[in-house]
XYZ file of C-alpha atoms in Angstrom:
711
model
C 187.284 -16.303 4.255
C 186.652 -19.325 2.073
C 185.081 -18.471 -1.263
C 181.460 -19.621 -1.464
C 180.986 -21.700 -4.596
C 177.745 -22.699 -6.260
C 177.333 -26.473 -6.115
C 174.191 -28.250 -7.260
C 173.888 -31.990 -7.760
C 171.044 -34.445 -7.546
C 168.453 -32.103 -6.040
C 165.751 -34.483 -5.039
C 163.027 -32.841 -7.139
C 162.206 -33.488 -10.751
C 159.854 -31.369 -12.729
C 157.167 -30.261 -15.175
C 154.135 -32.004 -13.748
C 153.232 -29.875 -10.740
C 154.412 -27.196 -8.341
C 155.493 -28.301 -4.896
C 155.333 -25.654 -2.153
C 158.253 -25.550 0.276
C 158.522 -23.420 3.439
C 160.413 -20.673 1.582
C 159.559 -20.924 -2.091
C 158.268 -23.057 -4.932
C 159.858 -25.902 -6.895
C 158.384 -26.975 -10.229
C 158.934 -30.686 -10.562
C 158.019 -34.017 -12.074
C 159.272 -37.486 -11.133
C 160.411 -40.403 -13.346
C 159.328 -43.119 -10.918
C 156.934 -45.066 -13.142
C 158.578 -46.961 -16.010
C 156.893 -46.811 -19.389
C 155.593 -43.881 -21.381
C 156.526 -40.263 -20.754
C 154.915 -38.629 -17.688
C 152.469 -35.772 -18.009
C 154.079 -32.548 -19.132
C 156.600 -34.175 -21.464
C 156.114 -34.255 -25.238
C 158.122 -36.410 -27.653
C 158.745 -35.204 -31.200
C 160.689 -36.363 -34.315
C 160.059 -39.946 -33.151
C 157.366 -41.932 -31.409
C 158.029 -44.305 -28.525
C 161.797 -43.708 -28.563
C 161.664 -41.538 -25.426
C 160.454 -43.482 -22.405
C 161.047 -43.881 -18.683
C 163.200 -46.856 -17.711
C 164.597 -47.731 -14.265
C 163.634 -44.310 -12.952
C 165.414 -42.453 -15.757
C 164.333 -40.577 -18.852
C 165.630 -42.762 -21.696
C 166.331 -41.611 -25.279
C 166.780 -44.553 -27.663
C 168.505 -43.443 -30.868
C 167.909 -44.629 -34.410
C 168.222 -42.940 -37.814
C 165.772 -40.233 -36.693
C 166.775 -38.162 -33.693
C 164.495 -38.681 -30.670
C 163.608 -35.410 -28.943
C 161.365 -34.283 -26.111
C 160.490 -31.111 -24.301
C 158.850 -30.178 -21.043
C 156.887 -26.916 -20.792
C 155.883 -25.363 -17.486
C 154.621 -22.108 -15.998
C 157.167 -19.426 -16.931
C 159.401 -18.131 -14.154
C 161.667 -15.054 -14.158
C 163.212 -15.822 -10.780
C 166.911 -16.494 -10.513
C 167.054 -20.259 -10.864
C 169.245 -23.319 -10.783
C 168.738 -26.004 -13.451
C 170.381 -29.413 -12.942
C 170.317 -32.919 -14.425
C 172.279 -36.172 -14.401
C 173.257 -37.605 -17.782
C 174.940 -40.767 -19.093
C 175.066 -42.652 -22.388
C 175.978 -46.035 -23.812
C 178.344 -44.391 -26.326
C 180.726 -41.436 -26.277
C 180.522 -40.675 -30.010
C 177.281 -38.731 -29.676
C 175.654 -35.310 -29.854
C 172.864 -34.600 -27.396
C 171.816 -30.986 -26.817
C 169.871 -29.657 -23.841
C 168.296 -26.193 -24.156
C 166.643 -23.750 -21.740
C 163.975 -21.775 -23.657
C 161.730 -18.869 -22.720
C 157.962 -18.505 -23.169
C 158.666 -16.473 -26.340
C 160.866 -19.224 -27.807
C 164.119 -17.440 -26.950
C 167.174 -19.483 -25.946
C 168.824 -18.772 -22.592
C 171.510 -21.475 -22.702
C 172.452 -24.777 -24.330
C 174.677 -27.689 -23.350
C 176.003 -30.228 -25.877
C 177.060 -33.605 -24.516
C 179.613 -35.675 -26.437
C 179.780 -33.326 -29.410
C 182.861 -33.459 -31.713
C 185.683 -34.780 -29.496
C 183.401 -36.517 -26.983
C 183.477 -33.648 -24.510
C 180.835 -31.563 -22.754
C 180.432 -28.137 -24.347
C 178.457 -24.925 -23.976
C 176.859 -22.740 -26.683
C 178.111 -19.159 -27.076
C 176.171 -17.864 -30.130
C 173.076 -18.345 -32.246
C 173.376 -19.216 -35.934
C 170.377 -19.696 -38.199
C 168.061 -19.588 -35.209
C 169.742 -22.440 -33.322
C 172.427 -22.535 -30.588
C 175.968 -22.734 -31.964
C 179.569 -21.819 -31.193
C 179.913 -24.689 -28.721
C 183.103 -24.528 -26.650
C 184.671 -26.648 -23.934
C 184.661 -25.454 -20.367
C 187.827 -25.317 -18.291
C 188.916 -27.793 -17.236
C 187.810 -29.781 -20.289
C 185.464 -32.618 -19.368
C 185.486 -35.763 -21.496
C 182.360 -37.883 -21.817
C 183.157 -41.620 -21.521
C 180.434 -44.223 -21.911
C 178.294 -45.414 -19.010
C 179.527 -42.626 -16.740
C 177.100 -40.352 -14.904
C 177.722 -36.604 -14.941
C 175.771 -33.984 -13.039
C 175.490 -30.861 -15.174
C 173.969 -27.670 -13.830
C 173.443 -24.017 -14.678
C 172.868 -20.996 -12.484
C 170.611 -18.521 -14.301
C 170.718 -14.862 -13.213
C 167.961 -12.656 -14.674
C 169.500 -9.563 -13.081
C 172.627 -9.793 -15.243
C 171.267 -12.101 -17.996
C 174.237 -14.374 -17.345
C 174.591 -18.129 -16.881
C 177.258 -20.130 -15.030
C 177.838 -23.780 -16.011
C 178.933 -26.510 -13.598
C 180.134 -30.090 -14.151
C 179.907 -32.356 -11.098
C 179.740 -29.248 -8.933
C 182.825 -27.613 -10.475
C 182.499 -24.256 -12.233
C 183.691 -24.814 -15.836
C 182.244 -21.849 -17.760
C 181.374 -18.547 -16.085
C 179.283 -15.517 -16.975
C 177.977 -16.707 -20.323
C 175.479 -14.252 -21.774
C 171.960 -15.428 -22.560
C 171.965 -16.671 -26.149
C 168.951 -14.462 -26.888
C 166.961 -11.774 -25.104
C 165.007 -14.069 -22.783
C 162.784 -12.725 -19.999
C 161.825 -16.024 -18.361
C 162.271 -19.802 -18.423
C 159.343 -21.870 -19.721
C 160.695 -24.978 -21.447
C 163.466 -27.546 -21.376
C 164.157 -29.131 -24.758
C 166.343 -32.242 -25.208
C 167.471 -33.340 -28.675
C 169.490 -36.527 -29.205
C 170.912 -35.587 -32.589
C 173.538 -38.294 -33.212
C 174.895 -41.593 -31.891
C 177.561 -43.689 -33.576
C 176.098 -46.392 -35.842
C 172.627 -44.929 -35.213
C 172.082 -46.908 -32.055
C 172.563 -46.440 -28.342
C 170.828 -44.938 -25.343
C 170.975 -41.621 -23.496
C 169.715 -41.373 -19.914
C 168.622 -38.354 -17.861
C 167.844 -38.361 -14.165
C 167.358 -35.931 -11.278
C 166.197 -33.157 -13.615
C 165.320 -30.138 -11.477
C 164.593 -26.433 -11.653
C 164.775 -24.567 -8.363
C 163.660 -20.948 -7.934
C 164.976 -18.796 -5.121
C 167.358 -16.118 -3.875
C 171.007 -16.704 -4.708
C 172.423 -17.583 -1.309
C 169.474 -19.870 -0.553
C 170.022 -21.556 -3.928
C 173.664 -22.033 -2.990
C 172.749 -23.549 0.343
C 170.157 -25.853 -1.248
C 172.754 -27.024 -3.765
C 175.332 -27.745 -1.069
C 172.813 -29.683 0.994
C 171.857 -31.730 -2.071
C 175.512 -32.506 -2.758
C 176.117 -33.534 0.851
C 172.990 -35.687 1.038
C 173.843 -37.363 -2.261
C 177.392 -38.054 -1.062
C 176.424 -39.538 2.274
C 173.714 -41.696 0.683
C 176.264 -43.455 -1.542
C 179.114 -44.150 0.906
C 179.959 -47.560 2.296
C 180.568 -47.888 6.018
C 183.519 -50.076 6.922
C 187.271 -50.188 7.425
C 188.448 -50.896 3.872
C 189.873 -48.586 1.237
C 187.493 -45.745 0.290
C 185.003 -46.684 3.024
C 183.987 -44.502 5.978
C 183.755 -45.091 9.704
C 180.365 -44.881 11.379
C 181.688 -42.036 13.541
C 182.601 -39.888 10.522
C 179.209 -40.574 8.901
C 177.371 -39.582 12.088
C 179.348 -36.337 12.380
C 178.652 -35.393 8.756
C 174.936 -36.198 9.113
C 174.711 -33.909 12.129
C 176.113 -30.973 10.138
C 173.663 -31.728 7.298
C 170.772 -31.709 9.784
C 171.925 -28.405 11.253
C 172.158 -26.933 7.744
C 168.667 -28.112 6.832
C 167.375 -26.347 9.935
C 168.779 -23.072 8.568
C 167.361 -23.824 5.107
C 163.885 -24.409 6.549
C 163.994 -21.164 8.526
C 162.448 -18.586 6.175
C 163.533 -15.823 8.545
C 167.234 -16.776 8.375
C 169.389 -13.802 7.423
C 171.728 -13.775 4.455
C 174.678 -13.932 6.851
C 173.219 -17.007 8.578
C 172.712 -18.737 5.233
C 176.259 -17.884 4.100
C 177.663 -19.164 7.387
C 175.723 -22.418 6.972
C 177.233 -22.818 3.491
C 180.747 -22.404 4.870
C 180.114 -24.821 7.742
C 178.765 -27.442 5.369
C 181.673 -27.020 2.961
C 184.114 -27.446 5.860
C 182.265 -30.605 6.898
C 182.453 -31.911 3.328
C 186.224 -31.398 3.262
C 186.596 -33.088 6.651
C 184.474 -35.986 5.457
C 186.708 -36.485 2.410
C 189.748 -36.881 4.653
C 187.879 -39.464 6.751
C 187.847 -41.903 3.834
C 189.847 -45.009 4.717
C 193.241 -45.287 3.042
C 195.401 -47.218 5.462
C 198.742 -48.820 4.538
C 197.724 -52.389 3.712
C 201.012 -53.643 2.245
C 204.250 -53.839 4.228
C 207.538 -54.532 2.467
C 210.587 -55.914 4.251
C 214.221 -55.737 3.181
C 215.005 -59.096 4.758
C 213.791 -62.649 4.584
C 210.914 -63.711 6.878
C 209.804 -60.087 7.429
C 213.090 -58.955 8.912
C 215.213 -55.909 8.235
C 213.782 -52.501 7.372
C 209.992 -52.139 6.982
C 208.221 -49.925 4.433
C 204.434 -49.328 4.470
C 202.470 -48.883 1.224
C 198.938 -47.721 0.427
C 196.570 -48.720 -2.343
C 198.047 -47.296 -5.505
C 199.867 -47.815 -8.782
C 203.651 -47.648 -8.515
C 205.450 -47.884 -11.857
C 208.760 -46.061 -11.667
C 207.847 -44.310 -8.420
C 209.300 -46.721 -5.856
C 212.444 -44.564 -5.552
C 214.810 -46.106 -2.991
C 212.469 -49.097 -2.605
C 212.962 -50.161 -6.215
C 214.588 -53.632 -6.286
C 214.377 -53.648 -2.500
C 211.661 -55.964 -1.134
C 212.455 -59.527 -0.066
C 209.234 -60.334 1.833
C 205.868 -58.694 2.457
C 202.585 -58.850 4.364
C 199.210 -57.981 2.828
C 195.930 -57.387 4.653
C 192.846 -59.480 3.913
C 190.620 -57.933 1.261
C 193.438 -56.633 -0.958
C 195.573 -57.770 -3.889
C 199.095 -56.853 -4.955
C 201.097 -57.347 -8.132
C 204.897 -57.370 -8.206
C 206.801 -57.132 -11.489
C 210.445 -57.087 -12.411
C 210.278 -54.110 -14.786
C 208.638 -50.743 -14.215
C 206.306 -51.369 -17.167
C 204.892 -54.469 -15.449
C 206.740 -56.920 -17.698
C 209.412 -59.462 -16.944
C 208.869 -61.800 -14.029
C 205.586 -60.875 -12.306
C 203.195 -62.352 -9.779
C 199.753 -61.448 -8.429
C 198.945 -62.172 -4.778
C 195.365 -62.089 -3.482
C 194.462 -62.017 0.217
C 190.830 -63.093 -0.139
C 190.456 -65.298 2.958
C 193.104 -64.049 5.394
C 196.157 -61.829 5.724
C 199.150 -62.965 3.649
C 202.757 -63.231 4.812
C 204.962 -64.059 1.837
C 208.634 -64.385 1.059
C 208.945 -63.382 -2.585
C 210.194 -66.001 -5.050
C 213.888 -65.852 -5.841
C 213.306 -64.211 -9.211
C 211.489 -61.288 -7.538
C 213.488 -60.865 -4.330
C 215.125 -57.425 -4.533
C 214.090 -57.289 -8.184
C 210.589 -55.743 -8.100
C 210.408 -52.356 -9.824
C 206.604 -52.314 -10.215
C 203.922 -52.715 -7.535
C 200.155 -52.308 -7.767
C 197.995 -52.539 -4.616
C 194.182 -52.437 -4.745
C 191.072 -53.663 -2.928
C 189.796 -57.157 -3.624
C 186.086 -57.989 -3.607
C 184.449 -61.385 -3.268
C 182.767 -61.727 -6.658
C 180.434 -64.589 -7.532
C 180.931 -66.736 -10.617
C 177.861 -65.564 -12.542
C 178.341 -62.500 -14.740
C 177.122 -61.090 -18.020
C 178.397 -59.657 -21.272
C 176.200 -56.688 -22.119
C 176.409 -53.333 -23.885
C 173.855 -51.668 -21.664
C 173.875 -51.034 -17.945
C 170.133 -51.662 -17.941
C 170.779 -55.236 -19.102
C 173.399 -55.731 -16.393
C 171.028 -54.457 -13.728
C 168.141 -56.626 -14.957
C 169.945 -59.958 -14.589
C 171.262 -59.826 -11.019
C 174.952 -60.275 -11.824
C 178.085 -60.082 -9.703
C 180.301 -58.840 -12.557
C 180.018 -57.795 -16.191
C 181.967 -56.733 -19.251
C 180.952 -54.853 -22.413
C 183.715 -55.897 -24.893
C 185.429 -52.575 -24.177
C 187.648 -50.875 -21.613
C 185.249 -48.115 -20.454
C 182.718 -48.863 -17.768
C 181.855 -48.550 -14.105
C 180.291 -50.824 -11.515
C 176.547 -51.280 -11.972
C 175.023 -51.744 -8.546
C 176.928 -54.668 -7.045
C 178.215 -55.836 -10.433
C 181.962 -55.217 -10.796
C 183.212 -54.056 -14.206
C 185.898 -56.076 -16.030
C 187.574 -54.328 -18.989
C 188.012 -56.405 -22.128
C 190.673 -55.346 -24.638
C 188.777 -56.318 -27.775
C 191.905 -55.973 -29.932
C 195.329 -54.346 -29.946
C 195.674 -52.028 -26.913
C 198.561 -49.956 -25.633
C 200.761 -49.428 -22.599
C 199.076 -46.074 -22.017
C 195.611 -47.665 -21.931
C 196.851 -50.438 -19.648
C 198.332 -47.886 -17.247
C 195.098 -45.905 -17.156
C 193.245 -49.093 -16.170
C 195.871 -50.084 -13.626
C 195.527 -46.727 -11.917
C 191.846 -47.459 -11.238
C 191.290 -48.947 -7.799
C 187.753 -50.185 -8.551
C 188.759 -52.981 -10.941
C 190.871 -56.100 -10.429
C 190.873 -58.021 -13.727
C 191.509 -57.427 -17.414
C 190.688 -59.709 -20.378
C 192.672 -59.823 -23.598
C 191.509 -59.963 -27.217
C 188.136 -61.155 -28.504
C 188.371 -64.168 -30.867
C 191.713 -63.250 -32.471
C 191.482 -66.446 -34.547
C 188.294 -65.129 -36.182
C 188.630 -62.792 -39.182
C 185.295 -61.204 -38.236
C 186.499 -60.336 -34.740
C 189.879 -58.999 -33.476
C 191.682 -61.055 -36.151
C 195.275 -61.145 -34.833
C 198.224 -63.377 -35.488
C 199.676 -65.089 -32.448
C 202.905 -63.103 -32.735
C 200.982 -59.819 -32.841
C 198.898 -60.907 -29.867
C 202.041 -61.790 -27.900
C 203.468 -58.338 -28.608
C 200.290 -56.519 -27.547
C 199.635 -58.819 -24.588
C 202.965 -57.691 -23.158
C 201.601 -54.119 -23.229
C 198.515 -55.168 -21.243
C 200.740 -56.383 -18.401
C 201.553 -52.722 -17.717
C 198.149 -52.576 -15.962
C 199.232 -54.820 -13.086
C 195.716 -56.265 -13.151
C 195.013 -59.958 -12.993
C 195.187 -60.673 -16.727
C 193.330 -63.288 -18.776
C 194.307 -64.894 -22.074
C 192.731 -64.019 -25.428
C 189.341 -65.743 -25.858
C 189.317 -67.883 -29.009
C 186.457 -69.630 -30.794
C 185.417 -73.074 -29.559
C 186.563 -75.123 -32.573
C 189.834 -76.765 -33.581
C 191.141 -73.569 -35.174
C 190.650 -71.688 -31.897
C 192.302 -74.471 -29.893
C 195.385 -74.423 -32.157
C 195.614 -70.619 -31.838
C 195.342 -70.812 -28.029
C 197.982 -73.537 -27.766
C 200.437 -71.552 -29.876
C 199.756 -68.396 -27.854
C 200.214 -70.100 -24.482
C 203.385 -71.861 -25.623
C 204.934 -68.599 -26.792
C 203.672 -66.651 -23.765
C 205.253 -69.124 -21.352
C 208.492 -69.127 -23.341
C 208.556 -65.315 -23.164
C 207.799 -65.308 -19.444
C 204.481 -63.475 -19.865
C 202.092 -63.826 -16.950
C 198.722 -65.372 -17.903
C 196.560 -65.613 -14.780
C 193.549 -67.421 -16.237
C 192.353 -68.888 -19.531
C 189.344 -67.217 -21.191
C 187.148 -69.307 -23.504
C 183.949 -69.154 -25.579
C 181.578 -72.119 -25.929
C 178.342 -72.410 -27.921
C 178.042 -76.125 -28.501
C 174.876 -77.986 -27.604
C 175.981 -81.006 -25.589
C 175.595 -82.498 -22.130
C 176.949 -80.849 -19.007
C 179.459 -83.691 -18.793
C 180.563 -83.094 -22.382
C 181.097 -79.390 -21.620
C 183.028 -80.337 -18.461
C 185.311 -82.703 -20.386
C 186.111 -79.957 -22.903
C 186.950 -77.485 -20.130
C 188.992 -79.958 -18.099
C 191.207 -80.788 -21.071
C 192.112 -77.090 -21.382
C 192.694 -76.759 -17.639
C 194.841 -79.894 -17.454
C 196.979 -78.729 -20.359
C 197.663 -75.189 -19.150
C 197.085 -75.426 -15.380
C 195.171 -72.165 -15.102
C 191.690 -71.398 -13.792
C 189.127 -70.807 -16.558
C 186.640 -68.052 -17.347
C 183.848 -68.755 -19.859
C 183.410 -65.243 -21.253
C 180.700 -66.199 -23.755
C 178.603 -69.353 -23.746
C 175.101 -70.662 -24.262
C 173.305 -73.923 -24.865
C 173.633 -73.621 -28.621
C 173.532 -70.483 -30.755
C 172.178 -69.133 -34.013
C 175.035 -70.804 -35.906
C 174.619 -74.263 -34.282
C 171.875 -76.900 -34.118
C 168.723 -75.485 -32.537
C 167.128 -76.830 -29.372
C 163.522 -77.858 -29.709
C 162.058 -75.116 -27.514
C 162.684 -72.243 -25.132
C 162.380 -74.718 -22.278
C 165.069 -76.956 -23.772
C 167.427 -73.986 -24.118
C 166.715 -72.929 -20.538
C 167.149 -76.419 -19.095
C 170.350 -77.057 -21.048
C 171.810 -73.738 -19.948
C 170.893 -74.414 -16.333
C 172.569 -77.828 -16.478
C 175.737 -76.135 -17.754
C 175.618 -73.576 -14.943
C 175.056 -76.164 -12.230
C 178.164 -77.979 -13.463
C 180.218 -74.778 -13.608
C 179.230 -73.830 -10.061
C 180.697 -77.016 -8.573
C 183.793 -77.194 -10.798
C 186.682 -75.815 -8.759
C 188.837 -74.677 -11.686
C 186.005 -72.553 -13.161
C 186.281 -69.015 -11.782
C 183.666 -67.084 -13.754
C 181.120 -67.450 -16.529
C 178.914 -65.107 -18.552
C 176.081 -66.047 -20.891
C 175.934 -64.390 -24.295
C 172.795 -62.392 -23.685
C 171.026 -61.282 -26.827
C 170.467 -63.163 -30.078
C 167.487 -61.312 -31.570
C 167.150 -63.486 -34.675
C 166.757 -66.557 -32.444
C 165.030 -65.495 -29.199
C 165.177 -69.086 -28.007
C 168.835 -68.414 -27.059
C 168.299 -64.982 -25.553
C 168.000 -64.076 -21.895
C 165.642 -61.351 -23.104
C 162.484 -62.038 -25.055
C 162.356 -58.315 -25.807
C 165.324 -55.915 -25.675
C 163.525 -52.597 -25.451
C 161.941 -52.449 -22.963
C 163.745 -55.403 -21.368
C 161.509 -58.418 -20.917
C 163.261 -61.535 -19.649
C 162.752 -64.859 -21.398
C 162.334 -68.106 -19.461
C 166.140 -68.513 -19.673
C 166.571 -64.942 -18.456
C 164.305 -65.469 -15.457
C 166.261 -68.611 -14.583
C 169.576 -66.754 -14.991
C 168.365 -63.848 -12.861
C 167.300 -66.161 -10.048
C 170.354 -68.422 -10.158
C 172.695 -68.025 -7.186
C 176.321 -68.892 -7.969
C 179.161 -69.388 -5.454
C 182.163 -67.145 -4.802
C 184.388 -67.133 -7.887
C 187.924 -67.076 -6.551
C 189.536 -69.923 -4.624
C 192.360 -68.711 -2.403
C 195.689 -69.765 -3.859
C 198.219 -71.422 -1.575
C 201.437 -69.547 -2.306
C 204.873 -71.085 -2.119
C 207.405 -69.294 0.044
C 210.487 -68.115 -1.836
C 213.893 -69.381 -0.686
C 216.287 -67.357 1.425
C 218.996 -65.864 -0.783
C 222.513 -67.135 -0.193
C 223.943 -63.613 -0.104
C 222.544 -60.383 1.279
C 222.117 -58.197 -1.769
C 221.903 -54.452 -1.400
C 219.730 -52.559 -3.859
C 220.989 -49.168 -2.665
C 224.345 -48.366 -4.203
C 226.784 -45.681 -3.148
C 229.173 -46.801 -5.875
C 227.503 -44.902 -8.690
C 225.999 -41.473 -9.310
C 224.038 -40.023 -12.222
C 224.468 -36.320 -13.046
C 222.850 -34.019 -13.800
C 219.234 -34.923 -12.958
C 218.121 -32.116 -15.312
C 219.756 -32.691 -18.704
C 219.941 -29.749 -21.084
C 222.874 -30.684 -23.355
C 221.801 -34.208 -24.333
C 224.507 -35.948 -22.286
C 223.959 -38.109 -19.203
C 227.066 -38.470 -17.030
C 227.579 -41.589 -14.921
C 230.291 -41.647 -12.256
C 231.436 -45.043 -11.002
C 233.298 -44.370 -7.752
C 234.617 -47.894 -7.356
C 236.382 -50.345 -9.616
C 233.694 -52.191 -11.548
C 234.136 -54.794 -14.213
C 232.842 -53.306 -17.465
C 230.812 -56.358 -18.400
C 229.026 -56.294 -15.029
C 227.234 -53.019 -15.835
C 223.886 -52.733 -17.633
C 222.155 -49.348 -17.955
C 218.495 -49.092 -19.032
C 216.488 -45.902 -19.548
C 212.684 -46.095 -19.398
C 210.147 -43.418 -20.281
C 207.483 -42.657 -17.706
C 205.004 -45.107 -19.229
C 207.512 -47.890 -18.558
C 208.815 -48.428 -22.102
C 212.524 -49.236 -22.492
C 213.923 -46.474 -24.715
C 217.700 -46.962 -24.371
C 219.976 -49.819 -23.353
C 223.721 -49.561 -22.695
C 226.060 -52.428 -21.768
C 229.297 -51.534 -19.973
C 230.461 -48.777 -17.649
C 230.363 -45.815 -20.017
C 230.804 -42.489 -18.237
C 228.883 -40.440 -20.816
C 225.595 -41.514 -22.404
C 224.158 -39.655 -25.406
C 220.440 -39.070 -24.784
C 219.933 -36.324 -27.370
C 217.658 -38.585 -29.423
C 215.137 -38.805 -26.580
C 212.274 -36.323 -26.482
C 211.747 -33.962 -23.577
C 210.205 -35.529 -20.495
C 210.743 -37.595 -17.356
C 212.740 -40.825 -17.510
C 213.904 -43.523 -15.116
C 217.547 -44.645 -15.234
C 218.178 -48.135 -13.886
C 221.771 -49.346 -13.579
C 222.466 -52.968 -12.686
C 225.854 -53.618 -11.092
C 226.048 -57.365 -10.924
C 223.881 -58.291 -7.941
C 223.139 -54.660 -7.055
C 221.118 -51.961 -8.759
C 220.684 -48.183 -8.746
C 217.604 -46.200 -9.836
C 217.252 -42.457 -10.430
C 214.746 -40.166 -12.099
C 216.028 -37.710 -14.729
C 214.402 -34.910 -16.722
C 215.440 -34.208 -20.295
C 214.751 -30.742 -21.677
């Protein structure tokens, strides 16, 4: 029989204000529906006005003094389940959440973001406070702007607590920290945030009393209802058919009928749990993941066909490495092909935004693609925002956003675009490329500015090559809007084109106060020179360091004139206003940051409707090759695949001209770690560390690829 697990997420009760009677028990709860001051039952201490309710969430706003709040309620000694959702604008934090008895004794404590930005659980008391925080297993990191559902199951029979992260048991049978006989208070202390600023958010806080198996059933129902409420119905990747949604809803309804039956036996409740868990597993498999890319070994979609799903393929194409000549791609998806398994060399992004694509690859990619990334494509509008708070993103009705960093998730309908502020790495690029919810990536923030990423062009070229390992549609570094920035950009683009680095769009900043026509002329000169679409990542009608407009109205009207021009300019793909200039509110979209109050410019920006950002590219068809190359070679073999003595043996079973052979070895992140020219039969790999590698041998017009493991 399947093991019954405790799962509790997003129970639709909050707490502290009143007791709500249910058919089979009592839930103590309080809601966070009304923005503003704390609801009844909550008490702030250490600070004043730093703990509020915003957008239906309990918000802790950090400064030099730690904001804290507690909620006291009628003590209960029933076995209980405590749950809450948590997120933060930073990961370098320390927020502790305690369950406390009526006698001031601690039952359990959770620390979010402490030390190495993980979620930890207290095991001891030291000096009267929870201590001995340890990670659960598996370890759960705490990235910024990511919601986690944390829950505890409290058992007063055994005085033990189980901890769960997103419904997964991570720490079992922890003893109460002190001899506690009941639960009477929840205490939240935001003790630290990097640079003494940032926000912590809590939502769906709940305490449910009841017998164990009914608690388990309630938790599973909550998880199922939360899941089905967030799915998208459709026929694209990660969507669900209406039929599968209807079937899952029916099981949820049947389970609720058991939950509402106070006379249901323990066996009936356990059976309902198992049925619901089975339905959850079935529902997962119903998620759409159809093959949307078809590769063909011949020109004009002839020869052998190979179907591919959304995914990130760098060194995992196996026999289809250096194989494809043509392809078809379904509407609503994008694909990137690259010559090398680290995404470098010749590369090209294809987007099927308006219709299915049928493409013969260009000559320099036919039977030469060793890297493929396939992901969904969404129709994003031009208007976006740069903001370091999801509340700001949500308040301005945007289609996309960035936060000058690489960590973030979609906010409502606003797609997240990572921005590599400076430097970067192949490993980071790969981690972004593996995400199927993002499509674009922006390089370095004002590298020509010593106060920003401050990079030489040569350093930027080196690191930009690493970013290509993502396979995302990649934008240039964004320089300042003066002559120094223009010279830096021109040198970068010249060297990038000479090195064969793919730059899909030019990213710029602009803060000059001029006419819409003057702004257009500046943009068009850049577009004409480099023949790429343009993103304006930061702009405004003036700024704190330029001449000031006469009034808020002048700033609003000038900004609107800019936006109207950008909307009708075909080579402008996206734009984002620089949001917050607190020393000069005339330039800010917010008159007040906390709580958010939009300025006249902000109201205009919120209401402005921009067009779809991307214009479907018309792709050239690659020529038919004069000879039929074969990427599969039976003229070479690599042995052994597991190397223990530091020697790789290569057997060439046919006569091959020595100078026609090139052997490259790549690590599994796509970095070239060894290069050998000529048909050597023994290759010394003892200098390479243990791990998985890809061997690629080029034999004139043919190639051979094999995975090896070095011990």
